[in-house]
RNA sequence: GCGGGCGUAGCUCAGUGGUAGAGCGUCACGUUGCCAACGUGAAUGUCGUGAGUUCAAAUCUCAUCGCCCGCUCCA
């Protein structure tokens, strides 16, 4: 069984094997930022590939998209992020514990809600916060709080080199809004009919108040999101459909069932726009063995598309405000909003409506880490510990390693030829140095499912040894059949 | 941000004021020839960074950066 019981073990493994490094390490590191090394980038790319294949390519009802990270500032006004994607936090002077102001309860009140909406930063921050009767949830002292401090959760940047007329922009805190902003484009150009989805993988940025959990909660992270548009009334059905589909995706890629479960959100925990939400959680082996979220699947209703219809009607006000998006009010919803530009006309029912949206939103970095941790294994072989990563074939960074048994008698030449042939089809690795047993074990640690060894017999009958990672079993395969044999086994 | 722990070779760590170390890993050569073998040899350190104290700092002091646990948050 795996012996990764602490986060440090995982960090160490990731570095030692070249999966994940701290960003800017030679400068002492940059908090909350991480780089993927040679094996890590292959793993991460494979995770993304597997997601894209499952969510887009294998389905007839989902199309892909790749939006810019920077978007029109009004996108974030409409989505609610500009006003509400911020937390107001007060610190207890007694015990220095920080608590979200909206989580504070008065004396003798019951325990604070675990999850409430983000605050409207401009309005609430402006109001005098009376915390004199509030209870510190940590030490129980009443009314000993600092002034509430606002935390802006969106990264700001400037667009335009000329400082005088540059515009404040935001790095997207989620990829979803780019999909909503392109809903009309996709509808008009791809002949999709509801129900259908638009999928996207890309970087998002959130100025989290605290990070600190390796690549688990970083300020820059990669999401794989699907917005699945459906007719109101069918949303429950599709919610269940995607719950199942997404859960099975993790299982199919090898995550152990006992480490994966759903966590339903309570109704008071839901975001203001969501009708339902469930998390897919993975039980990481570190800490208290806590379940941590890999993906959230939400029923976002018609909230986002309706909001953007309001946003479109607010554009003039935005121009007049010279771009200060928090100073303007979003225009009221049109009475005829069901027929607005982001509505959908159902040809069969001869009916116009704003679609409901089911959103499975997965964290790529988190998933990659879960796959890595779940694949890690140690076993005893002849008194020695064998470390290996039992990656699903689709996720393995390297699919096959090719060795000459020894560095002579023409074996390197034959092995090189095989390597040059196979690498056209999948990621391969060639190694001729040192004892072959050591080379096998090295590949075990990288999670390479197959090793191919050219030996003395190869010179006589054109067969090679095919050694399998998980069982260490060896079979002889003729070089002519090697490619088709591997492609079948690897399902490539 | 606050509290606690920590930062020395790629990794794990020893080294508490006096010449920078070990194991593993890496590389080379020899031997071996299908599972981390053996022998010999080699490379690799701004001791996280900066300042201070001192004849002398990895070691003491201060600041700073980063990591882990907690508060918090969430994909």
Coordinates of C-alpha atoms (C1' of nucleotides) in Angstrom, one line a residue:
Chain A
X1 CA 0.0 0.0 0.0
X2 CA 1.0 3.6 -0.5
X3 CA 2.9 5.2 2.2
X4 CA 2.2 8.8 1.3
X5 CA 0.8 10.0 4.5
X6 CA 1.8 13.5 4.6
X7 CA 1.6 16.4 2.1
X8 CA 5.4 16.7 2.4
X9 CA 5.8 13.2 1.0
X10 CA 3.8 14.1 -2.0
X11 CA 5.6 17.4 -2.5
X12 CA 8.9 15.5 -2.3
X13 CA 7.8 12.8 -4.7
X14 CA 6.6 15.4 -7.2
X15 CA 9.9 17.2 -7.1
X16 CA 12.1 14.1 -7.0
X17 CA 10.5 12.7 -10.1
X18 CA 10.1 15.9 -12.0
X19 CA 6.4 16.3 -11.8
X20 CA 5.9 19.6 -10.0
X21 CA 8.4 22.3 -8.9
X22 CA 7.9 25.4 -6.9
X23 CA 7.6 28.4 -9.2
X24 CA 10.7 30.7 -9.3
X25 CA 12.5 28.4 -6.9
X26 CA 15.9 29.9 -7.6
X27 CA 14.6 33.2 -6.3
X28 CA 13.2 31.6 -3.1
X29 CA 9.9 30.7 -4.6
X30 CA 6.7 32.5 -5.3
X31 CA 3.8 31.8 -3.0
X32 CA 1.0 29.6 -4.4
X33 CA 2.6 29.2 -7.8
X34 CA 3.9 25.9 -9.2
X35 CA 5.5 24.6 -12.3
X36 CA 5.0 21.3 -14.0
X37 CA 8.2 19.4 -14.8
X38 CA 8.9 17.0 -17.7
X39 CA 6.8 14.2 -16.3
X40 CA 4.2 16.5 -14.8
X41 CA 3.4 18.3 -18.0
X42 CA 2.8 15.0 -19.7
X43 CA 0.5 13.9 -16.9
X44 CA -1.4 17.1 -16.9
X45 CA -1.7 17.2 -20.7
X46 CA -3.0 13.6 -20.5
X47 CA -5.6 14.5 -17.9
X48 CA -6.8 17.4 -20.1
X49 CA -6.8 15.1 -23.2
X50 CA -8.8 12.5 -21.3
X51 CA -11.3 15.1 -20.2
X52 CA -11.6 16.6 -23.7
X53 CA -12.1 13.2 -25.2
X54 CA -14.8 12.2 -22.8
X55 CA -16.7 15.5 -22.6
X56 CA -16.3 16.8 -26.2
X57 CA -15.1 14.3 -28.7
X58 CA -17.0 11.2 -27.6
X59 CA -20.3 13.1 -27.5
X60 CA -22.5 14.4 -30.2
X61 CA -23.9 17.2 -28.1
X62 CA -20.9 19.1 -26.8
X63 CA -18.6 21.5 -28.7
X64 CA -15.3 23.0 -27.6
X65 CA -14.2 26.6 -27.1
X66 CA -11.0 28.4 -26.1
X67 CA -11.7 31.9 -24.8
X68 CA -9.3 34.7 -24.0
X69 CA -8.4 35.2 -20.4
X70 CA -9.0 38.9 -20.6
X71 CA -12.6 39.9 -21.3
X72 CA -14.7 43.0 -21.5
X73 CA -15.0 44.4 -17.9
X74 CA -18.7 44.3 -18.2
X75 CA -18.6 40.5 -18.3
X76 CA -17.5 40.6 -14.6
X77 CA -20.1 43.2 -13.8
X78 CA -22.9 41.0 -15.2
X79 CA -21.6 37.8 -13.7
X80 CA -21.5 39.4 -10.3
X81 CA -17.8 38.9 -9.8
X82 CA -16.9 42.6 -9.9
X83 CA -19.3 43.5 -7.1
X84 CA -19.5 40.3 -5.1
X85 CA -16.4 38.3 -5.7
X86 CA -14.8 39.6 -2.6
X87 CA -14.7 38.8 1.1
X88 CA -14.9 41.1 4.1
X89 CA -12.8 39.8 6.9
X90 CA -12.3 40.9 10.5
X91 CA -9.6 39.8 12.8
X92 CA -10.1 39.0 16.5
X93 CA -7.7 41.2 18.4
X94 CA -7.5 38.6 21.2
X95 CA -6.6 35.5 19.3
X96 CA -5.8 36.9 15.8
X97 CA -8.2 34.6 14.1
X98 CA -9.6 35.9 10.9
X99 CA -13.2 35.3 10.2
X100 CA -15.4 36.4 7.3
X101 CA -17.7 39.1 8.6
X102 CA -20.8 37.5 7.2
X103 CA -19.9 34.4 9.2
X104 CA -19.9 36.2 12.5
X105 CA -22.8 35.5 14.8
X106 CA -23.9 37.4 17.9
X107 CA -23.4 36.0 21.3
X108 CA -25.4 32.9 22.1
X109 CA -26.3 32.5 18.5
X110 CA -25.8 29.1 16.9
X111 CA -22.7 28.2 15.0
X112 CA -22.0 30.3 11.9
X113 CA -23.2 29.1 8.5
X114 CA -20.4 27.4 6.7
X115 CA -21.1 28.9 3.4
X116 CA -22.8 32.1 2.5
X117 CA -22.6 34.5 -0.4
X118 CA -19.6 36.8 -1.0
X119 CA -20.4 40.3 0.1
X120 CA -21.1 43.2 -2.1
X121 CA -17.9 44.9 -1.5
X122 CA -18.7 48.5 -2.2
X123 CA -21.9 48.7 -0.4
X124 CA -21.1 46.6 2.6
X125 CA -17.6 48.0 3.1
X126 CA -19.1 51.5 3.1
X127 CA -21.5 50.7 5.8
X128 CA -20.4 50.9 9.3
X129 CA -20.0 47.3 10.5
X130 CA -21.2 46.9 14.0
X131 CA -19.2 44.1 15.3
X132 CA -19.4 45.1 18.9
X133 CA -21.7 42.2 19.8
X134 CA -20.2 39.7 17.5
X135 CA -18.6 36.6 18.9
X136 CA -15.2 35.3 17.9
X137 CA -15.8 31.7 16.8
X138 CA -12.4 30.7 17.9
X139 CA -11.9 32.2 21.4
X140 CA -15.4 33.3 22.2
X141 CA -14.5 36.9 23.0
X142 CA -17.2 39.4 22.1
X143 CA -16.7 42.5 20.1
X144 CA -12.9 42.5 19.9
X145 CA -12.6 42.8 16.1
X146 CA -10.4 44.9 13.9
X147 CA -12.0 47.0 11.2
X148 CA -13.3 44.7 8.4
X149 CA -10.8 44.4 5.6
X150 CA -12.0 43.7 2.1
X151 CA -10.3 41.1 0.0
X152 CA -10.6 41.4 -3.8
X153 CA -10.6 38.0 -5.2
X154 CA -10.1 39.0 -8.8
X155 CA -6.6 39.9 -10.2
X156 CA -6.5 43.3 -11.7
X157 CA -4.3 44.3 -14.6
X158 CA -4.0 47.2 -17.1
X159 CA -4.7 47.0 -20.8
X160 CA -3.0 49.5 -23.0
X161 CA 0.6 50.6 -22.8
X162 CA -0.2 54.2 -22.4
X163 CA -0.8 54.7 -18.7
X164 CA -3.2 57.6 -19.2
X165 CA -5.8 55.7 -21.1
X166 CA -5.2 52.2 -20.0
X167 CA -8.2 50.3 -18.8
X168 CA -8.4 48.2 -15.6
X169 CA -9.1 44.6 -16.6
X170 CA -9.5 41.4 -14.7
X171 CA -7.9 38.1 -15.1
X172 CA -10.9 35.7 -15.3
X173 CA -11.7 34.0 -12.1
X174 CA -13.5 31.2 -14.0
X175 CA -13.7 30.1 -17.6
X176 CA -17.4 29.8 -17.5
X177 CA -18.2 33.4 -18.3
X178 CA -16.3 33.1 -21.6
X179 CA -18.7 30.4 -22.6
X180 CA -21.8 32.4 -21.7
X181 CA -20.4 35.3 -23.6
X182 CA -20.0 33.1 -26.7
X183 CA -23.3 31.3 -26.3
X184 CA -24.8 33.3 -29.2
X185 CA -21.8 32.8 -31.4
X186 CA -21.8 29.1 -31.0
X187 CA -25.6 28.9 -31.5
X188 CA -25.4 30.9 -34.7
X189 CA -22.5 29.1 -36.3
X190 CA -22.5 25.4 -35.4
X191 CA -26.0 24.1 -35.9
X192 CA -26.2 22.8 -32.3
X193 CA -29.7 22.4 -30.9
X194 CA -30.6 22.3 -27.2
X195 CA -29.7 20.3 -25.3
X196 CA -26.0 20.9 -26.0
X197 CA -22.9 21.9 -24.2
X198 CA -19.9 24.1 -24.7
X199 CA -16.6 23.0 -23.1
X200 CA -13.4 24.7 -22.3
X201 CA -10.1 24.1 -20.6
X202 CA -8.0 27.0 -19.4
X203 CA -6.3 29.0 -16.7
X204 CA -8.2 31.0 -14.1
X205 CA -7.0 33.3 -11.4
X206 CA -8.3 34.0 -7.9
X207 CA -6.7 36.1 -5.3
X208 CA -7.5 33.6 -2.5
X209 CA -7.2 35.0 1.0
X210 CA -5.0 32.1 1.9
X211 CA -3.6 29.4 -0.3
X212 CA -1.2 26.9 1.3
X213 CA -2.0 23.4 0.2
X214 CA 0.5 22.7 -2.4
X215 CA -1.2 22.8 -5.8
X216 CA -4.5 22.3 -4.2
X217 CA -5.6 25.8 -3.9
X218 CA -3.4 28.1 -6.0
X219 CA -4.1 31.6 -7.2
X220 CA -3.4 30.5 -10.8
X221 CA -5.1 27.3 -11.7
X222 CA -6.5 25.4 -14.6
X223 CA -10.1 24.5 -15.0
X224 CA -12.0 22.2 -17.3
X225 CA -15.6 23.5 -17.5
X226 CA -18.6 22.4 -19.3
X227 CA -21.7 24.6 -19.6
X228 CA -24.5 22.3 -20.7
X229 CA -27.6 24.2 -21.9
X230 CA -31.0 22.6 -21.6
X231 CA -34.6 23.4 -21.6
X232 CA -36.0 24.5 -18.2
X233 CA -37.7 21.6 -16.6
X234 CA -35.2 19.1 -18.0
X235 CA -32.4 20.5 -15.8
X236 CA -32.9 18.0 -13.0
X237 CA -32.5 15.2 -15.5
X238 CA -29.3 16.6 -17.0
X239 CA -27.9 17.4 -13.6
X240 CA -28.2 13.7 -12.7
X241 CA -26.8 12.7 -16.1
X242 CA -23.6 14.8 -15.6
X243 CA -23.2 13.8 -12.0
X244 CA -23.0 10.2 -13.1
X245 CA -20.9 10.9 -16.2
X246 CA -18.3 12.9 -14.3
X247 CA -18.0 10.6 -11.4
X248 CA -17.4 7.7 -13.7
X249 CA -14.8 9.6 -15.5
X250 CA -12.6 9.6 -12.5
X251 CA -13.2 5.9 -11.8
X252 CA -12.6 5.0 -15.4
X253 CA -9.2 6.7 -15.2
X254 CA -8.3 4.6 -12.2
X255 CA -9.1 6.5 -9.1
X256 CA -10.0 4.0 -6.4
X257 CA -13.6 3.9 -5.6
X258 CA -13.1 4.1 -1.9
X259 CA -11.3 7.4 -2.3
X260 CA -14.1 9.1 -4.3
X261 CA -17.5 10.3 -3.3
X262 CA -20.1 12.9 -3.8
X263 CA -20.9 15.6 -1.3
X264 CA -24.2 17.3 -1.8
X265 CA -24.4 21.0 -0.9
X266 CA -27.0 22.0 1.6
X267 CA -29.5 24.5 0.4
X268 CA -28.1 27.3 2.6
X269 CA -24.6 26.5 1.2
X270 CA -25.6 27.2 -2.4
X271 CA -24.4 30.1 -4.4
X272 CA -27.1 32.7 -5.1
X273 CA -27.5 31.5 -8.6
X274 CA -27.4 27.8 -8.1
X275 CA -30.4 25.5 -7.7
X276 CA -28.3 22.5 -6.8
X277 CA -24.7 21.6 -6.4
X278 CA -22.7 18.5 -5.7
X279 CA -19.0 18.1 -5.3
X280 CA -16.9 15.2 -6.4
X281 CA -14.4 14.7 -3.6
X282 CA -11.3 12.7 -3.3
X283 CA -9.8 11.5 -0.1
X284 CA -6.2 12.6 -0.1
X285 CA -4.0 10.6 2.2
X286 CA -2.4 13.5 4.0
X287 CA -3.5 15.4 7.0
X288 CA -6.6 14.0 8.6
X289 CA -7.4 12.1 5.5
X290 CA -9.8 14.9 4.5
X291 CA -12.0 14.7 1.5
X292 CA -11.1 17.4 -0.9
X293 CA -13.1 18.8 -3.8
X294 CA -12.0 17.9 -7.3
X295 CA -15.0 19.1 -9.2
X296 CA -18.2 20.9 -8.6
X297 CA -21.4 20.1 -10.6
X298 CA -23.9 22.9 -10.3
X299 CA -27.3 23.7 -11.7
X300 CA -26.8 27.4 -12.5
X301 CA -30.3 27.8 -13.9
X302 CA -30.8 30.6 -16.4
X303 CA -29.0 33.1 -14.1
X304 CA -25.9 33.8 -16.2
X305 CA -27.5 34.2 -19.5
X306 CA -30.1 36.5 -18.0
X307 CA -27.4 38.5 -16.3
X308 CA -25.6 39.0 -19.5
X309 CA -28.7 40.3 -21.2
X310 CA -28.9 42.9 -18.4
X311 CA -25.2 43.6 -19.0
X312 CA -25.7 44.3 -22.6
X313 CA -28.3 46.9 -21.7
X314 CA -25.9 48.5 -19.3
X315 CA -23.2 49.3 -21.8
X316 CA -24.0 52.9 -22.3
X317 CA -23.9 53.5 -18.6
X318 CA -20.6 51.8 -18.5
X319 CA -19.2 54.2 -21.1
X320 CA -20.5 57.2 -19.2
X321 CA -18.9 56.0 -16.0
X322 CA -15.5 55.8 -17.8
X323 CA -15.2 52.2 -17.0
X324 CA -15.7 52.2 -13.3
X325 CA -17.8 49.0 -13.2
X326 CA -18.4 49.0 -9.5
X327 CA -20.0 52.5 -9.6
X328 CA -22.8 51.6 -12.0
X329 CA -25.9 49.6 -11.5
X330 CA -26.7 46.8 -13.8
X331 CA -29.8 47.6 -15.9
X332 CA -33.0 46.0 -14.8
X333 CA -34.1 42.9 -16.7
X334 CA -36.3 43.7 -19.7
X335 CA -39.9 42.7 -19.4
X336 CA -39.4 40.6 -22.5
X337 CA -36.2 39.0 -21.3
X338 CA -37.3 35.6 -22.4
X339 CA -37.0 36.8 -26.0
X340 CA -33.7 38.6 -25.4
X341 CA -30.5 38.0 -27.5
X342 CA -29.3 35.1 -25.4
X343 CA -32.6 33.3 -25.6
X344 CA -33.1 30.2 -27.7
X345 CA -35.9 29.4 -30.1
X346 CA -37.1 25.8 -29.9
X347 CA -38.1 24.9 -33.5
X348 CA -40.2 22.0 -32.5
X349 CA -42.1 23.5 -29.7
X350 CA -42.2 26.9 -31.4
X351 CA -41.1 28.4 -28.1
X352 CA -38.5 30.9 -27.0
X353 CA -36.8 30.5 -23.6
X354 CA -33.6 31.2 -21.7
X355 CA -31.9 27.8 -21.3
X356 CA -30.9 26.4 -18.0
X357 CA -27.3 25.4 -17.5
X358 CA -25.7 22.4 -15.8
X359 CA -22.1 23.1 -15.0
X360 CA -19.5 20.4 -14.3
X361 CA -16.4 22.4 -13.3
X362 CA -13.3 20.4 -12.7
X363 CA -9.9 21.4 -11.3
X364 CA -7.2 20.0 -13.6
X365 CA -4.3 20.5 -11.2
X366 CA -6.2 18.9 -8.4
X367 CA -7.3 16.0 -10.5
X368 CA -3.7 15.5 -11.8
X369 CA -2.6 15.4 -8.2
X370 CA -5.3 13.0 -7.2
X371 CA -4.4 10.7 -10.1
X372 CA -0.7 10.9 -9.0
X373 CA -1.4 10.2 -5.4
X374 CA -3.8 7.4 -6.1
X375 CA -1.4 5.7 -8.5
X376 CA 1.4 5.7 -6.0
X377 CA 2.3 2.3 -4.6
X378 CA 5.1 0.6 -2.8
X379 CA 5.5 -3.2 -2.7
X380 CA 8.1 -5.6 -1.5
X381 CA 10.0 -7.5 -4.2
X382 CA 12.7 -9.9 -3.1
X383 CA 13.2 -7.9 0.1
X384 CA 13.5 -4.7 -1.8
X385 CA 10.9 -2.0 -1.9
X386 CA 9.6 -1.3 -5.4
X387 CA 8.1 2.2 -5.8
X388 CA 5.7 2.6 -8.7
X389 CA 3.0 4.7 -10.1
X390 CA 0.1 2.6 -11.4
X391 CA -1.2 5.2 -13.8
X392 CA -4.0 4.4 -16.1
X393 CA -2.5 3.9 -19.5
X394 CA -4.2 7.0 -20.8
X395 CA -2.5 9.1 -18.1
X396 CA 1.0 7.6 -18.0
X397 CA 3.5 10.3 -19.0
X398 CA 5.6 7.8 -20.9
X399 CA 3.8 4.8 -22.6
X400 CA 6.8 2.7 -23.4
X401 CA 10.5 2.6 -22.6
X402 CA 12.9 0.8 -25.0
X403 CA 16.2 -0.8 -23.8
X404 CA 19.0 -2.8 -25.2
X405 CA 19.8 -5.5 -22.6
X406 CA 23.4 -4.6 -23.0
X407 CA 25.2 -1.9 -24.8
X408 CA 26.9 -4.1 -27.4
X409 CA 26.4 -6.8 -30.0
X410 CA 24.2 -4.5 -32.1
X411 CA 21.4 -4.4 -29.5
X412 CA 21.5 -0.6 -29.2
X413 CA 21.0 -0.2 -32.9
X414 CA 17.9 -2.5 -33.0
X415 CA 16.5 -0.8 -29.9
X416 CA 17.0 2.6 -31.3
X417 CA 15.2 1.6 -34.5
X418 CA 12.2 0.4 -32.4
X419 CA 12.3 3.6 -30.4
X420 CA 12.3 5.8 -33.5
X421 CA 9.4 3.8 -34.9
X422 CA 7.2 3.8 -31.8
X423 CA 7.7 7.4 -30.8
X424 CA 5.7 8.5 -33.8
X425 CA 2.6 7.0 -32.2
X426 CA 3.0 7.7 -28.5
X427 CA 5.5 9.0 -26.0
X428 CA 8.5 6.8 -25.6
X429 CA 11.8 6.8 -23.7
X430 CA 15.1 5.2 -24.7
X431 CA 17.7 4.2 -22.2
X432 CA 20.8 2.0 -22.6
X433 CA 22.7 2.9 -19.5
X434 CA 23.4 0.6 -16.5
X435 CA 21.8 -2.6 -15.4
X436 CA 18.4 -3.4 -17.0
X437 CA 16.8 -4.1 -13.6
X438 CA 17.6 -0.5 -12.5
X439 CA 16.1 0.8 -15.8
X440 CA 12.9 -1.1 -15.2
X441 CA 12.6 0.2 -11.7
X442 CA 13.2 3.8 -12.8
X443 CA 10.4 3.4 -15.3
X444 CA 8.2 2.0 -12.6
X445 CA 8.7 5.2 -10.6
X446 CA 7.6 7.3 -13.6
X447 CA 4.6 5.1 -14.2
X448 CA 5.6 3.8 -17.6
X449 CA 3.3 0.8 -18.3
X450 CA 5.6 -1.1 -20.7
X451 CA 9.3 -1.7 -21.1
X452 CA 10.7 -3.3 -24.3
X453 CA 14.1 -5.0 -24.1
X454 CA 16.2 -6.1 -27.0
X455 CA 18.3 -9.1 -26.0
X456 CA 20.5 -11.8 -27.4
X457 CA 17.4 -13.7 -28.7
X458 CA 16.3 -10.6 -30.6
X459 CA 19.3 -11.0 -32.8
X460 CA 18.2 -14.4 -33.8
X461 CA 14.4 -14.4 -34.1
X462 CA 13.4 -10.7 -34.2
X463 CA 11.5 -10.9 -30.9
X464 CA 11.8 -8.6 -27.9
X465 CA 10.8 -8.8 -24.3
X466 CA 7.7 -6.9 -23.3
X467 CA 7.7 -6.2 -19.6
X468 CA 4.6 -5.0 -17.9
X469 CA 4.7 -2.5 -15.1
X470 CA 2.1 -3.7 -12.7
X471 CA 2.8 -7.4 -12.8
X472 CA 6.5 -7.3 -13.9
X473 CA 5.6 -10.1 -16.2
X474 CA 7.5 -10.6 -19.4
X475 CA 6.3 -11.9 -22.7
X476 CA 8.1 -12.2 -26.0
X477 CA 6.6 -10.3 -28.9
X478 CA 7.9 -10.2 -32.5
X479 CA 9.1 -6.8 -33.5
X480 CA 6.7 -6.8 -36.4
X481 CA 3.8 -7.1 -34.1
X482 CA 5.1 -4.8 -31.4
X483 CA 3.3 -1.6 -32.6
X484 CA -0.1 -3.1 -33.0
X485 CA 0.3 -5.1 -29.9
X486 CA 1.1 -2.0 -27.8
X487 CA -1.6 0.1 -29.4
X488 CA -4.1 -2.5 -28.5
X489 CA -2.9 -2.7 -25.0
X490 CA -2.6 1.0 -24.6
X491 CA -5.9 1.6 -26.4
X492 CA -4.3 4.3 -28.5
Chain B
rG1 C1' -2.5 38.2 7.9
rC2 C1' -2.0 35.6 13.0
rG3 C1' -0.4 31.2 15.9
rG4 C1' 2.6 26.8 15.8
rG5 C1' 6.5 23.9 13.1
rC6 C1' 10.3 24.2 9.4
rG7 C1' 14.3 25.8 5.5
rU8 C1' 22.0 22.5 5.0
rA9 C1' 23.8 18.5 -2.1
rG10 C1' 18.5 16.4 -6.9
rC11 C1' 15.8 13.7 -2.4
rU12 C1' 15.9 12.3 3.1
rC13 C1' 18.6 14.3 6.9
rA14 C1' 23.1 14.9 10.5
rG15 C1' 26.0 19.0 11.9
rU16 C1' 24.4 24.4 18.3
rG17 C1' 30.5 29.6 17.3
rG18 C1' 36.4 27.2 14.7
rU19 C1' 38.3 23.6 7.3
rA20 C1' 30.5 21.8 4.7
rG21 C1' 28.9 16.0 6.0
rA22 C1' 26.2 11.0 5.4
rG23 C1' 22.7 7.7 3.0
rC24 C1' 20.1 7.4 -1.4
rG25 C1' 20.1 9.3 -6.3
rU26 C1' 23.2 11.2 -10.7
rC27 C1' 27.6 10.6 -14.0
rA28 C1' 32.2 7.8 -15.8
rC29 C1' 35.0 3.2 -16.1
rG30 C1' 35.4 -2.0 -15.1
rU31 C1' 32.7 -6.4 -14.2
rU32 C1' 27.9 -8.6 -14.7
rG33 C1' 23.9 -9.7 -18.3
rC34 C1' 16.2 -9.6 -17.3
rC35 C1' 14.4 -6.6 -12.0
rA36 C1' 17.2 -0.7 -7.5
rA37 C1' 24.1 -6.2 -8.0
rC38 C1' 29.4 -5.3 -7.1
rG39 C1' 34.1 -2.5 -7.4
rU40 C1' 36.7 2.0 -8.4
rG41 C1' 36.3 7.0 -9.3
rA42 C1' 33.7 11.8 -10.0
rA43 C1' 30.4 15.9 -10.1
rU44 C1' 26.9 18.6 -7.4
rG45 C1' 26.2 23.6 -1.7
rU46 C1' 25.0 31.8 -2.7
rC47 C1' 23.8 26.2 4.5
rG48 C1' 16.4 30.1 1.5
rU49 C1' 17.8 35.7 1.1
rG50 C1' 19.7 40.3 3.4
rA51 C1' 21.7 42.8 7.4
rG52 C1' 23.9 42.7 12.4
rU53 C1' 27.0 40.7 16.7
rU54 C1' 31.9 38.3 16.7
rC55 C1' 38.9 37.4 15.5
rA56 C1' 35.5 33.7 13.4
rA57 C1' 28.3 32.4 11.9
rA58 C1' 25.0 26.8 8.8
rU59 C1' 25.1 27.7 14.3
rC60 C1' 23.6 33.8 18.0
rU61 C1' 20.2 38.4 16.8
rC62 C1' 16.9 41.1 13.5
rA63 C1' 14.4 41.5 9.0
rU64 C1' 12.6 39.2 4.7
rC65 C1' 11.1 35.1 1.3
rG66 C1' 9.2 30.3 0.9
rC67 C1' 7.0 25.5 2.7
rC68 C1' 3.8 22.5 6.2
rC69 C1' -0.5 22.5 10.1
rG70 C1' -4.7 25.6 11.9
rC71 C1' -8.1 29.8 11.1
rU72 C1' -10.2 30.9 6.0
rC73 C1' -11.4 29.5 1.1
rC74 C1' -12.6 26.4 -3.0
rA75 C1' -12.0 24.3 -9.1

